[in-house]
PDB file of C-alpha atoms in Angstrom:
ATOM      1  CA  MET Z  29      65.410  39.264 -33.097  1.00 43.00           C
ATOM      2  CA  ALA Z  30      66.568  37.163 -30.139  1.00 48.00           C
ATOM      3  CA  PHE Z  31      70.108  35.912 -29.590  1.00 48.00           C
ATOM      4  CA  GLN Z  32      71.213  33.078 -27.384  1.00 53.00           C
ATOM      5  CA  SER Z  33      73.054  34.252 -24.277  1.00 53.00           C
ATOM      6  CA  ARG Z  34      76.006  32.046 -25.259  1.00 54.00           C
ATOM      7  CA  GLU Z  35      76.434  34.034 -28.477  1.00 52.00           C
ATOM      8  CA  ARG Z  36      76.230  37.352 -26.651  1.00 51.00           C
ATOM      9  CA  LEU Z  37      78.947  36.228 -24.252  1.00 50.00           C
ATOM     10  CA  LYS Z  38      81.225  35.303 -27.139  1.00 50.00           C
ATOM     11  CA  SER Z  39      80.869  38.760 -28.617  1.00 45.00           C
ATOM     12  CA  GLN Z  40      81.312  40.522 -25.276  1.00 47.00           C
ATOM     13  CA  GLY Z  41      84.474  38.572 -24.539  1.00 45.00           C
ATOM     14  CA  TYR Z  42      85.952  39.831 -27.781  1.00 40.00           C
ATOM     15  CA  TYR Z  43      85.971  43.404 -26.481  1.00 49.00           C
ATOM     16  CA  LEU Z  44      87.286  42.727 -22.998  1.00 61.00           C
ATOM     17  CA  HIS Z  45      90.612  44.438 -22.300  1.00 66.00           C
ATOM     18  CA  GLY Z  46      92.621  44.524 -19.095  1.00 70.00           C
ATOM     19  CA  CYS Z  47      92.088  48.249 -18.552  1.00 77.00           C
ATOM     20  CA  PRO Z  48      90.440  51.328 -20.114  1.00 79.00           C
ATOM     21  CA  CYS Z  49      93.499  52.371 -22.146  1.00 81.00           C
ATOM     22  CA  GLY Z  50      93.977  48.853 -23.541  1.00 75.00           C
ATOM     23  CA  ASN Z  51      97.697  48.707 -22.733  1.00 74.00           C
ATOM     24  CA  TYR Z  52      97.441  46.795 -19.463  1.00 67.00           C
ATOM     25  CA  LEU Z  53     100.054  44.231 -20.442  1.00 61.00           C
ATOM     26  CA  GLY Z  54     102.162  46.755 -22.273  1.00 60.00           C
ATOM     27  CA  ASP Z  55     104.522  45.775 -25.030  1.00 59.00           C
ATOM     28  CA  GLY Z  56     107.595  47.725 -24.036  1.00 64.00           C
ATOM     29  CA  GLU Z  57     106.610  50.585 -26.322  1.00 70.00           C
ATOM     30  CA  ARG Z  58     103.197  51.478 -24.929  1.00 74.00           C
ATOM     31  CA  GLU Z  59     102.701  51.447 -21.183  1.00 80.00           C
ATOM     32  CA  CYS Z  60      99.396  51.420 -19.332  1.00 82.00           C
ATOM     33  CA  THR Z  61      98.411  54.901 -18.173  1.00 85.00           C
ATOM     34  CA  CYS Z  62      95.554  53.805 -15.905  1.00 86.00           C
ATOM     35  CA  THR Z  63      95.560  54.085 -12.137  1.00 88.00           C
ATOM     36  CA  PRO Z  64      94.902  50.954 -10.056  1.00 86.00           C
ATOM     37  CA  TYR Z  65      91.489  52.415  -9.171  1.00 89.00           C
ATOM     38  CA  GLN Z  66      90.598  52.883 -12.871  1.00 86.00           C
ATOM     39  CA  ILE Z  67      91.628  49.303 -13.646  1.00 80.00           C
ATOM     40  CA  GLN Z  68      89.597  47.928 -10.733  1.00 80.00           C
ATOM     41  CA  ARG Z  69      86.551  50.001 -11.707  1.00 82.00           C
ATOM     42  CA  TYR Z  70      86.884  48.935 -15.340  1.00 79.00           C
ATOM     43  CA  ARG Z  71      87.078  45.255 -14.449  1.00 73.00           C
ATOM     44  CA  HIS Z  72      84.147  45.401 -12.061  1.00 74.00           C
ATOM     45  CA  ARG Z  73      81.823  46.434 -14.881  1.00 73.00           C
ATOM     46  CA  LEU Z  74      81.375  42.718 -15.477  1.00 66.00           C
ATOM     47  CA  SER Z  75      79.536  40.990 -12.680  1.00 62.00           C
ATOM     48  CA  GLY Z  76      80.809  37.801 -11.065  1.00 66.00           C
ATOM     49  CA  PRO Z  77      77.890  35.720 -12.386  1.00 65.00           C
ATOM     50  CA  LEU Z  78      78.617  36.952 -15.915  1.00 66.00           C
ATOM     51  CA  LEU Z  79      82.330  36.148 -15.614  1.00 67.00           C
ATOM     52  CA  ASP Z  80      81.420  32.683 -14.336  1.00 64.00           C
ATOM     53  CA  ARG Z  81      79.905  32.017 -17.749  1.00 68.00           C
ATOM     54  CA  ILE Z  82      83.112  32.798 -19.646  1.00 70.00           C
ATOM     55  CA  ASP Z  83      85.214  29.639 -19.918  1.00 70.00           C
ATOM     56  CA  LEU Z  84      88.462  31.077 -21.244  1.00 73.00           C
ATOM     57  CA  GLN Z  85      89.673  34.177 -19.435  1.00 70.00           C
ATOM     58  CA  ILE Z  86      93.188  34.919 -20.611  1.00 70.00           C
ATOM     59  CA  GLU Z  87      95.383  37.893 -21.347  1.00 70.00           C
ATOM     60  CA  VAL Z  88      97.039  38.026 -24.729  1.00 69.00           C
ATOM     61  CA  PRO Z  89      99.924  40.486 -24.937  1.00 69.00           C
ATOM     62  CA  ALA Z  90     100.532  42.469 -28.091  1.00 70.00           C
ATOM     63  CA  LEU Z  91     102.944  40.813 -30.514  1.00 72.00           C
ATOM     64  CA  LYS Z  92     105.805  42.565 -32.171  1.00 74.00           C
ATOM     65  CA  TYR Z  93     106.366  42.082 -35.875  1.00 76.00           C
ATOM     66  CA  ALA Z  94     109.617  40.207 -35.205  1.00 78.00           C
ATOM     67  CA  ASP Z  95     107.683  37.685 -33.097  1.00 75.00           C
ATOM     68  CA  LEU Z  96     105.466  36.895 -36.068  1.00 75.00           C
ATOM     69  CA  GLN Z  97     108.479  36.091 -38.221  1.00 76.00           C
ATOM     70  CA  GLU Z  98     109.901  33.518 -35.808  1.00 75.00           C
ATOM     71  CA  SER Z  99     108.705  29.945 -35.964  1.00 68.00           C
ATOM     72  CA  LYS Z 100     109.329  28.383 -32.576  1.00 73.00           C
ATOM     73  CA  GLY Z 101     108.254  24.795 -33.063  1.00 73.00           C
ATOM     74  CA  THR Z 102     104.609  25.645 -33.577  1.00 79.00           C
ATOM     75  CA  GLU Z 103     102.197  22.962 -34.665  1.00 84.00           C
ATOM     76  CA  THR Z 104     100.694  23.083 -38.112  1.00 88.00           C
ATOM     77  CA  SER Z 105      96.972  23.646 -38.506  1.00 91.00           C
ATOM     78  CA  ALA Z 106      96.636  20.099 -39.831  1.00 95.00           C
ATOM     79  CA  VAL Z 107      98.175  18.622 -36.678  1.00 94.00           C
ATOM     80  CA  VAL Z 108      95.932  20.714 -34.422  1.00 94.00           C
ATOM     81  CA  ARG Z 109      92.879  19.855 -36.511  1.00 96.00           C
ATOM     82  CA  THR Z 110      93.589  16.129 -36.191  1.00 97.00           C
ATOM     83  CA  ARG Z 111      94.002  16.405 -32.421  1.00 96.00           C
ATOM     84  CA  VAL Z 112      90.746  18.382 -32.089  1.00 96.00           C
ATOM     85  CA  GLU Z 113      88.861  15.867 -34.240  1.00 97.00           C
ATOM     86  CA  GLU Z 114      90.189  12.994 -32.109  1.00 97.00           C
ATOM     87  CA  ALA Z 115      89.138  14.818 -28.931  1.00 97.00           C
ATOM     88  CA  ARG Z 116      85.656  15.397 -30.343  1.00 97.00           C
ATOM     89  CA  TRP Z 117      85.305  11.704 -31.205  1.00 97.00           C
ATOM     90  CA  ARG Z 118      86.496  10.812 -27.704  1.00 96.00           C
ATOM     91  CA  GLN Z 119      83.823  13.089 -26.229  1.00 96.00           C
ATOM     92  CA  LEU Z 120      81.116  11.721 -28.494  1.00 95.00           C
ATOM     93  CA  ALA Z 121      81.979   8.124 -27.587  1.00 95.00           C
ATOM     94  CA  ARG Z 122      81.847   8.973 -23.879  1.00 94.00           C
ATOM     95  CA  LEU Z 123      78.646  11.044 -23.990  1.00 94.00           C
ATOM     96  CA  LYS Z 124      76.444   9.730 -26.808  1.00 92.00           C
ATOM     97  CA  ASP Z 125      74.432   7.365 -24.588  1.00 93.00           C
ATOM     98  CA  ARG Z 126      73.302  10.382 -22.547  1.00 92.00           C
ATOM     99  CA  GLY Z 127      72.385  12.486 -25.579  1.00 92.00           C
ATOM    100  CA  PHE Z 128      75.346  14.865 -25.383  1.00 94.00           C
ATOM    101  CA  TYR Z 129      78.033  15.521 -27.972  1.00 94.00           C
ATOM    102  CA  TYR Z 130      80.578  17.727 -26.186  1.00 94.00           C
ATOM    103  CA  ASN Z 131      81.896  18.217 -22.657  1.00 94.00           C
ATOM    104  CA  ALA Z 132      80.396  21.709 -22.621  1.00 92.00           C
ATOM    105  CA  GLN Z 133      76.932  20.138 -22.671  1.00 93.00           C
ATOM    106  CA  ILE Z 134      77.399  18.032 -19.520  1.00 94.00           C
ATOM    107  CA  PRO Z 135      75.153  19.340 -16.731  1.00 94.00           C
ATOM    108  CA  GLY Z 136      76.970  20.026 -13.472  1.00 92.00           C
ATOM    109  CA  HIS Z 137      75.222  17.237 -11.575  1.00 93.00           C
ATOM    110  CA  LEU Z 138      76.493  14.686 -14.135  1.00 94.00           C
ATOM    111  CA  LEU Z 139      80.117  15.873 -14.238  1.00 92.00           C
ATOM    112  CA  PRO Z 140      81.321  13.355 -11.621  1.00 89.00           C
ATOM    113  CA  THR Z 141      79.884  10.567 -13.788  1.00 90.00           C
ATOM    114  CA  PHE Z 142      81.942  11.571 -16.823  1.00 90.00           C
ATOM    115  CA  SER Z 143      85.050  13.046 -15.184  1.00 88.00           C
ATOM    116  CA  LYS Z 144      87.460  10.392 -14.031  1.00 92.00           C
ATOM    117  CA  MET Z 145      90.110  12.228 -12.025  1.00 95.00           C
ATOM    118  CA  SER Z 146      93.408  11.273 -10.468  1.00 96.00           C
ATOM    119  CA  ARG Z 147      93.731  11.719  -6.728  1.00 97.00           C
ATOM    120  CA  SER Z 148      96.165  14.632  -7.168  1.00 97.00           C
ATOM    121  CA  ALA Z 149      93.737  16.348  -9.565  1.00 96.00           C
ATOM    122  CA  ARG Z 150      90.927  16.022  -7.008  1.00 95.00           C
ATOM    123  CA  ILE Z 151      93.141  17.526  -4.314  1.00 96.00           C
ATOM    124  CA  LEU Z 152      94.106  20.425  -6.578  1.00 95.00           C
ATOM    125  CA  LEU Z 153      90.463  21.085  -7.505  1.00 93.00           C
ATOM    126  CA  LYS Z 154      89.428  21.172  -3.856  1.00 94.00           C
ATOM    127  CA  LYS Z 155      92.318  23.493  -2.998  1.00 93.00           C
ATOM    128  CA  ALA Z 156      91.517  25.822  -5.913  1.00 90.00           C
ATOM    129  CA  PHE Z 157      87.817  25.848  -5.043  1.00 89.00           C
ATOM    130  CA  THR Z 158      88.620  26.829  -1.462  1.00 90.00           C
ATOM    131  CA  GLN Z 159      91.473  29.287  -2.043  1.00 90.00           C
ATOM    132  CA  LEU Z 160      90.029  31.022  -5.109  1.00 86.00           C
ATOM    133  CA  GLY Z 161      86.508  31.003  -3.752  1.00 84.00           C
ATOM    134  CA  LEU Z 162      85.166  29.543  -6.988  1.00 84.00           C
ATOM    135  CA  SER Z 163      81.425  29.472  -7.425  1.00 84.00           C
ATOM    136  CA  MET Z 164      79.843  26.135  -8.287  1.00 89.00           C
ATOM    137  CA  ARG Z 165      79.404  27.373 -11.849  1.00 87.00           C
ATOM    138  CA  ALA Z 166      83.123  28.238 -12.093  1.00 86.00           C
ATOM    139  CA  HIS Z 167      83.999  24.883 -10.492  1.00 91.00           C
ATOM    140  CA  ASP Z 168      81.992  23.045 -13.146  1.00 92.00           C
ATOM    141  CA  ARG Z 169      83.486  25.088 -15.975  1.00 91.00           C
ATOM    142  CA  VAL Z 170      87.017  24.406 -14.722  1.00 93.00           C
ATOM    143  CA  LEU Z 171      86.238  20.699 -14.588  1.00 95.00           C
ATOM    144  CA  ARG Z 172      84.686  20.652 -18.082  1.00 94.00           C
ATOM    145  CA  MET Z 173      87.719  22.498 -19.446  1.00 94.00           C
ATOM    146  CA  ALA Z 174      90.111  20.069 -17.717  1.00 97.00           C
ATOM    147  CA  LEU Z 175      88.179  17.159 -19.220  1.00 97.00           C
ATOM    148  CA  THR Z 176      88.526  18.736 -22.670  1.00 96.00           C
ATOM    149  CA  ILE Z 177      92.251  19.318 -22.129  1.00 97.00           C
ATOM    150  CA  ALA Z 178      92.615  15.649 -21.163  1.00 98.00           C
ATOM    151  CA  ASP Z 179      90.707  14.693 -24.325  1.00 97.00           C
ATOM    152  CA  LEU Z 180      93.058  16.822 -26.423  1.00 97.00           C
ATOM    153  CA  ALA Z 181      95.995  15.025 -24.777  1.00 97.00           C
ATOM    154  CA  GLY Z 182      94.404  11.660 -25.586  1.00 96.00           C
ATOM    155  CA  LYS Z 183      93.978  10.731 -21.906  1.00 96.00           C
ATOM    156  CA  ASP Z 184      91.086   8.833 -20.341  1.00 92.00           C
ATOM    157  CA  ARG Z 185      91.161  10.683 -17.046  1.00 95.00           C
ATOM    158  CA  VAL Z 186      91.837  14.190 -15.802  1.00 97.00           C
ATOM    159  CA  GLU Z 187      95.304  14.499 -14.310  1.00 97.00           C
ATOM    160  CA  GLU Z 188      96.662  17.290 -12.137  1.00 97.00           C
ATOM    161  CA  GLU Z 189      98.378  18.912 -15.140  1.00 98.00           C
ATOM    162  CA  HIS Z 190      95.075  19.122 -17.057  1.00 97.00           C
ATOM    163  CA  LEU Z 191      93.338  20.710 -14.103  1.00 96.00           C
ATOM    164  CA  ALA Z 192      96.217  23.143 -13.528  1.00 95.00           C
ATOM    165  CA  GLU Z 193      96.029  24.252 -17.160  1.00 95.00           C
ATOM    166  CA  SER Z 194      92.279  24.671 -16.891  1.00 94.00           C
ATOM    167  CA  LEU Z 195      92.691  26.865 -13.812  1.00 92.00           C
ATOM    168  CA  GLN Z 196      95.152  29.038 -15.721  1.00 90.00           C
ATOM    169  CA  TYR Z 197      92.316  29.959 -18.064  1.00 87.00           C
ATOM    170  CA  ARG Z 198      90.320  31.459 -15.158  1.00 79.00           C
ATOM    171  CA  LEU Z 199      92.209  34.778 -15.065  1.00 65.00           C
ATOM    172  CA  TRP Z 200      89.532  36.763 -13.270  1.00 63.00           C
ATOM    173  CA  ASP Z 201      89.150  34.141 -10.532  1.00 58.00           C
ATOM    174  CA  ARG Z 202      92.927  34.128  -9.950  1.00 50.00           C
ATOM    175  CA  GLU Z 203      93.031  37.914  -9.611  1.00 52.00           C
ATOM    176  CA  GLN Z 204      90.485  37.897  -6.792  1.00 49.00           C
ATOM    177  CA  VAL Z 205      92.958  36.192  -4.455  1.00 39.00           C
TER     178      VAL Z 205
END
């Protein structure tokens, strides 16, 4: 039985923790017991080219039960669903003539064609590419993610704020600096 590499990456990402003990972020009750060397060794088990293929690289701290009970102005599932559906229609309208349905399908060499960017967003992307040492693959993934974030915001072009948010999802690239 053969699996697509995309599916394998999804499943691998599910098991990725910040350190061997799993308490890297801590929650005030459980502290990380790993040495810096153990954390570095643990994180280097994934190669750079493999990490380049993971779009969302974020840390999610453990929640306390009290946090689950508080409702801090969160959106309902219906509101989020509507926004996602609108973003998908926006993508389809932009891409259908080229045979694509979603931003994730845009080949790197066509990204400039579909990614209208503000001047400040272009400057930020160049700065991030240089300072973080992003690979071309990571560059393209950041841009695709920023385009999707702009779609979710109902915008026709990528602004600096969309690109900044996209870069925040590249945890492993940020930690190399």
